[in-house]
mmCIF file of C-alpha atoms in Angstrom:
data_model
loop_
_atom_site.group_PDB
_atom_site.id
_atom_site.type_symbol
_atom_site.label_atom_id
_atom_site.label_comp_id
_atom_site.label_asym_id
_atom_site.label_seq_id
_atom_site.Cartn_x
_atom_site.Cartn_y
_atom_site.Cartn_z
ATOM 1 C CA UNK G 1 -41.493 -1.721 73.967
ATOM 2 C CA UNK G 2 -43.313 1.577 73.095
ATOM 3 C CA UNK G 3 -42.867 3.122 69.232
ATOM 4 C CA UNK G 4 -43.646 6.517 68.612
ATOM 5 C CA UNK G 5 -43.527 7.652 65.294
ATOM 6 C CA UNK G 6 -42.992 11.516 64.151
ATOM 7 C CA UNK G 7 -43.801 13.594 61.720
ATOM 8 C CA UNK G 8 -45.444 16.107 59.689
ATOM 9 C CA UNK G 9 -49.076 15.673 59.720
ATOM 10 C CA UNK G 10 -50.433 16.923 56.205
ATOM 11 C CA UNK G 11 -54.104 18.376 55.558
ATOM 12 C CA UNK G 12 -56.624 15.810 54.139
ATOM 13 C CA UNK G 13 -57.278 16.645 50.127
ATOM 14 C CA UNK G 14 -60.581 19.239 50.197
ATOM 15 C CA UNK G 15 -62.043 16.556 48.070
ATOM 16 C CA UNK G 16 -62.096 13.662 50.895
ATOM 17 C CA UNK G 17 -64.988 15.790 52.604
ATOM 18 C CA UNK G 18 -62.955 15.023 55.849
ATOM 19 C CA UNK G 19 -61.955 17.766 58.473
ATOM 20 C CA UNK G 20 -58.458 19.495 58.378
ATOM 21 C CA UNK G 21 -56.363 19.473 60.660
ATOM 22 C CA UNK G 22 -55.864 22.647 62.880
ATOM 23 C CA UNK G 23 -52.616 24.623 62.336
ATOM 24 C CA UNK G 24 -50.400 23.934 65.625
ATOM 25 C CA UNK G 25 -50.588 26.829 68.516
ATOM 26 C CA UNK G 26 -47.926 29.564 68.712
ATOM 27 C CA UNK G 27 -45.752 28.596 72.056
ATOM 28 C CA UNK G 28 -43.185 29.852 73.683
ATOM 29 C CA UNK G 29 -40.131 27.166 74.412
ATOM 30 C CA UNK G 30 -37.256 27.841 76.858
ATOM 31 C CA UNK G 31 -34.892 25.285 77.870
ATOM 32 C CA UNK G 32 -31.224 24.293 78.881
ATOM 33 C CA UNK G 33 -28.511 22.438 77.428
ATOM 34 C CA UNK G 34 -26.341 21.174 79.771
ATOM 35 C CA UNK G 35 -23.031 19.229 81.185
ATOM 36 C CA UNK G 36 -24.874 16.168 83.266
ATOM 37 C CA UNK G 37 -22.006 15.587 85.385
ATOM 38 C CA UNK G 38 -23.219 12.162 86.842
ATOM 39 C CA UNK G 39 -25.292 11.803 83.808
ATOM 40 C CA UNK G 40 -28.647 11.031 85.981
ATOM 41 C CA UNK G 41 -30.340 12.946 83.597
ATOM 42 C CA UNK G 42 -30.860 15.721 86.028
ATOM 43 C CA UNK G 43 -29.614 19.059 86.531
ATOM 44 C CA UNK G 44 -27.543 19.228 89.604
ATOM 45 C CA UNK G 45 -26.507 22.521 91.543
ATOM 46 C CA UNK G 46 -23.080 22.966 89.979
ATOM 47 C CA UNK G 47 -23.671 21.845 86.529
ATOM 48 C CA UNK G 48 -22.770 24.097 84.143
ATOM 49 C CA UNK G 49 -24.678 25.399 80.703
ATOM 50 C CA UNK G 50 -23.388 24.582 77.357
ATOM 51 C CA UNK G 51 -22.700 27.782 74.753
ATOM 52 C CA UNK G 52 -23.795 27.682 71.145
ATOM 53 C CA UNK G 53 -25.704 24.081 70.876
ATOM 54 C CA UNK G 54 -28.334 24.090 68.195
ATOM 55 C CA UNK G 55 -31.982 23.779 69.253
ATOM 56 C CA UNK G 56 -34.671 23.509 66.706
ATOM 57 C CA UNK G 57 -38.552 23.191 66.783
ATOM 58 C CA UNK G 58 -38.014 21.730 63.467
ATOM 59 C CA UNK G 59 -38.845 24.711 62.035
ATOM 60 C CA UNK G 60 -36.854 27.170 63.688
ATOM 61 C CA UNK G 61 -33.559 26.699 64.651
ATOM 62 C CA UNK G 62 -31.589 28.636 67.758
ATOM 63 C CA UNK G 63 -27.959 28.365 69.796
ATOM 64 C CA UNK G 64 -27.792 28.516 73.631
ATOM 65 C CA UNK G 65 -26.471 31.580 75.265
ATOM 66 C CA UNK G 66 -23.519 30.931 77.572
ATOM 67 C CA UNK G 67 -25.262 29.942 80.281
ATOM 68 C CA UNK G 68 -26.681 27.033 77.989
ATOM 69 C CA UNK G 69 -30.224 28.113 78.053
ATOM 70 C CA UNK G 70 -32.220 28.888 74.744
ATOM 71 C CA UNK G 71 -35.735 30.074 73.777
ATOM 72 C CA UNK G 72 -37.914 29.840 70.522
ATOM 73 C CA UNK G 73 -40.346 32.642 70.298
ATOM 74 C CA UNK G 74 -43.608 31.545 68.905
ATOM 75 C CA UNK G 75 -42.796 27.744 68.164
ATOM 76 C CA UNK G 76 -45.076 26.437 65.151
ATOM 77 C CA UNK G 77 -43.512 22.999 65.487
ATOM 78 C CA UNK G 78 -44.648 19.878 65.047
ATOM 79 C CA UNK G 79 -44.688 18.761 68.278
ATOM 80 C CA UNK G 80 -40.804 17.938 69.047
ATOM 81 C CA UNK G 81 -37.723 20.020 69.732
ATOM 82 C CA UNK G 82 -33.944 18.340 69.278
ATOM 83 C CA UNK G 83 -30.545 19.691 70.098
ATOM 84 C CA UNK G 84 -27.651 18.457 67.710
ATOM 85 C CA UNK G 85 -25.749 17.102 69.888
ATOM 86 C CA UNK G 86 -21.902 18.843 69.652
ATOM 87 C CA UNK G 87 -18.837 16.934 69.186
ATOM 88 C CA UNK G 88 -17.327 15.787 72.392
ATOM 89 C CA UNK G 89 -20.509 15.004 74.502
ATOM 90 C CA UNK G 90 -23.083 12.571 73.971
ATOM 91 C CA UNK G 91 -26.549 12.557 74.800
ATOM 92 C CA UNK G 92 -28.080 11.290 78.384
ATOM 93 C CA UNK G 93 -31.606 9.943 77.453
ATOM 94 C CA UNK G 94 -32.920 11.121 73.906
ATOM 95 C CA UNK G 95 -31.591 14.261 72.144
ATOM 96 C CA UNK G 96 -34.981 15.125 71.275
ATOM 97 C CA UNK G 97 -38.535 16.294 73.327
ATOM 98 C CA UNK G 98 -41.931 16.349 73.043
ATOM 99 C CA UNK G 99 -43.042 19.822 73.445
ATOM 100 C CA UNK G 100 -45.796 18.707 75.876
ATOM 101 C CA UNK G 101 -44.377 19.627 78.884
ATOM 102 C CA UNK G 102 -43.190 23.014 77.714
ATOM 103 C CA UNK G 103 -46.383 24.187 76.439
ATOM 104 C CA UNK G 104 -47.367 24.018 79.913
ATOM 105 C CA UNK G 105 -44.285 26.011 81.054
ATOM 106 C CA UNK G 106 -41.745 23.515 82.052
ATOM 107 C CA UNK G 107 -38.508 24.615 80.546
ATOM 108 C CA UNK G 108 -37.205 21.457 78.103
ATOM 109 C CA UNK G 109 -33.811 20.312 79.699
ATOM 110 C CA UNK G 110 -31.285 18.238 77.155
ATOM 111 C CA UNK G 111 -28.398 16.578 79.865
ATOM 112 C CA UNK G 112 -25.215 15.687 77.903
ATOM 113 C CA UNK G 113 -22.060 14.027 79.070
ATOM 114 C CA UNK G 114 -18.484 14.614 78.106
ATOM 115 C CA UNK G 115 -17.736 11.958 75.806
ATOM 116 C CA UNK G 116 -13.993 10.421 74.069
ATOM 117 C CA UNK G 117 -13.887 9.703 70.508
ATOM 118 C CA UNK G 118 -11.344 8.972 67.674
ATOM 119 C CA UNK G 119 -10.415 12.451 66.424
ATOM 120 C CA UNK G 120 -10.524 10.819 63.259
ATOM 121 C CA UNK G 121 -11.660 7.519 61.298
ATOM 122 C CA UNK G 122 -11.325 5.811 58.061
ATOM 123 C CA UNK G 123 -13.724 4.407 55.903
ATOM 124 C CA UNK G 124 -13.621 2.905 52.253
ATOM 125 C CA UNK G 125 -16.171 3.703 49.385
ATOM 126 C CA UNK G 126 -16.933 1.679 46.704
ATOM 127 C CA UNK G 127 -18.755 2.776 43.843
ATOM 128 C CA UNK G 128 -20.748 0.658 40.515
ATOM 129 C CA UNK G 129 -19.190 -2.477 41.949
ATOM 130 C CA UNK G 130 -21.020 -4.667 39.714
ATOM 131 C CA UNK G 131 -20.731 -8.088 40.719
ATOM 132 C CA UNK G 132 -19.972 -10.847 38.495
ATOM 133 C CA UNK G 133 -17.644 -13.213 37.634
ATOM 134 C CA UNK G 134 -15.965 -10.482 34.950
ATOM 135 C CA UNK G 135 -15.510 -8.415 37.570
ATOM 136 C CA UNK G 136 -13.977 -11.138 40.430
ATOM 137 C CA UNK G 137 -10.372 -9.555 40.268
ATOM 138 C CA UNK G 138 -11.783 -6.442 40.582
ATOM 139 C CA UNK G 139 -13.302 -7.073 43.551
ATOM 140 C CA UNK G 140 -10.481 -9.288 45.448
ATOM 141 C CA UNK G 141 -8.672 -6.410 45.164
ATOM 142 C CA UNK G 142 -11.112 -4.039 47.013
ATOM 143 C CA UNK G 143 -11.543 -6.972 49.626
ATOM 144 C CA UNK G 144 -7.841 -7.220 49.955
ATOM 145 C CA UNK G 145 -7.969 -3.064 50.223
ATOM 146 C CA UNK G 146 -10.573 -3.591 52.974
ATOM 147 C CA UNK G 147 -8.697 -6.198 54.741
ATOM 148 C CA UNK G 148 -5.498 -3.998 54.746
ATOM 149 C CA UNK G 149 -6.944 -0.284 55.468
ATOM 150 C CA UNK G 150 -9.630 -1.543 58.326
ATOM 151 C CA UNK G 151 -11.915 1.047 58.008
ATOM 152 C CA UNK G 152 -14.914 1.672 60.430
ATOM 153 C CA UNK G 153 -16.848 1.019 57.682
ATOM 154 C CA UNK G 154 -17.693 -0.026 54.078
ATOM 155 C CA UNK G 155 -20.147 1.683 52.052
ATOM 156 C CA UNK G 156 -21.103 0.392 48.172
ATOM 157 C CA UNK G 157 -23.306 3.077 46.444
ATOM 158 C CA UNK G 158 -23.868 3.392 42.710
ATOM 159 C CA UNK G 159 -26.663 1.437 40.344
#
C-alpha cells in the first residue's frame, strides 16, 4: 500500500537560514468530465461530456462546458486538481489528479458512472449528552429514539 499525503507546502521562517521554497509554475490545465459508460476508466467513442461539474486547482475553481470539458488558465495550484463529484454519479478511480501529467499537456480526464441513491436519509443528532448515571433515563430514551427512527447514522457533538 502506497500513502500520499497532500498539501500546502509553507515557506521555511527567514530565521531558519534554510532555502524557500519556489512559488509553483503558471500552467495551463484542460480536461474532461465524463459519463464512463463501462466504467473502465477510459473514455470510449460514444461517451458523452458532463455540463456544469466543478473543477478546482484548489485555488481556482471552474464548471465544464456542455461537452464536459474544462480549462484553468494559469493554474497556481498545489499540485492536484478534483472535480466534486455531482449527485447521481460516482467516481471511477479517484475524483482527484496530480497535475503531473497535464503540465506536460495531457488533458486530466475524471470518468464517472451513473450511480442510484436514496433521494433522501435520516439521521439523529444528539447534543451535550453527558453521560452519567443522572442522566441514564435521558439517554434510554434517545437509544429507544435510535432504535425506532433507524437512521443512517448517529452523531453526538457538544462538550
Amino acid at each position: 500500500m502506497r500513502l500520499r499525503a497532500w498539501g500546502i507546502l509553507l515557506p521555511l521562517a527567514a530565521s531558519s537560514g534554510a532555502a524557500r521554497p519556489s512559488p509553483p509554475i503558471p500552467v495551463d490545465l484542460t480536461g474532461v468530465v465524463f459519463v464512463d459508460q463501462n466504467a473502465n476508466g477510459v473514455r470510449d467513442p460514444g461517451e458523452p461530456g458532463i455540463a456544469g461539474v466543478a473543477v478546482s486547482d484548489q485555488i481556482q475553481v471552474v464548471t465544464t462546458a456542455s461537452d464536459g470539458t474544462f480549462r484553468i488558465d494559469r493554474s497556481n495550484g498545489f499540485g492536484i486538481v478534483f472535480i466534486s463529484v455531482p449527485d447521481g454519479y460516482r467516481s471511477i478511480g479517484n475524483f482527484w489528479k496530480p497535475i503531473e501529467g497535464a503540465t506536460a499537456g495531457k488533458p486530466l480526464a475524471f470518468a464517472l458512472a451513473r450511480a442510484t441513491g436514496p433521494s433522501d436519509f435520516v439521521f439523529v443528532h444528539a447534543s451535550d449528552t453527558h453521560i452519567s448515571e443522572a442522566s441514564r433515563v435521558r439517554t434510554e430514551r434517545l437509544r429507544a429514539l435510535v432504535d425506532s427512527v433507524k437512521p443512517a447514522f448517529v452523531i453526538i457533538t457538544g462538550d
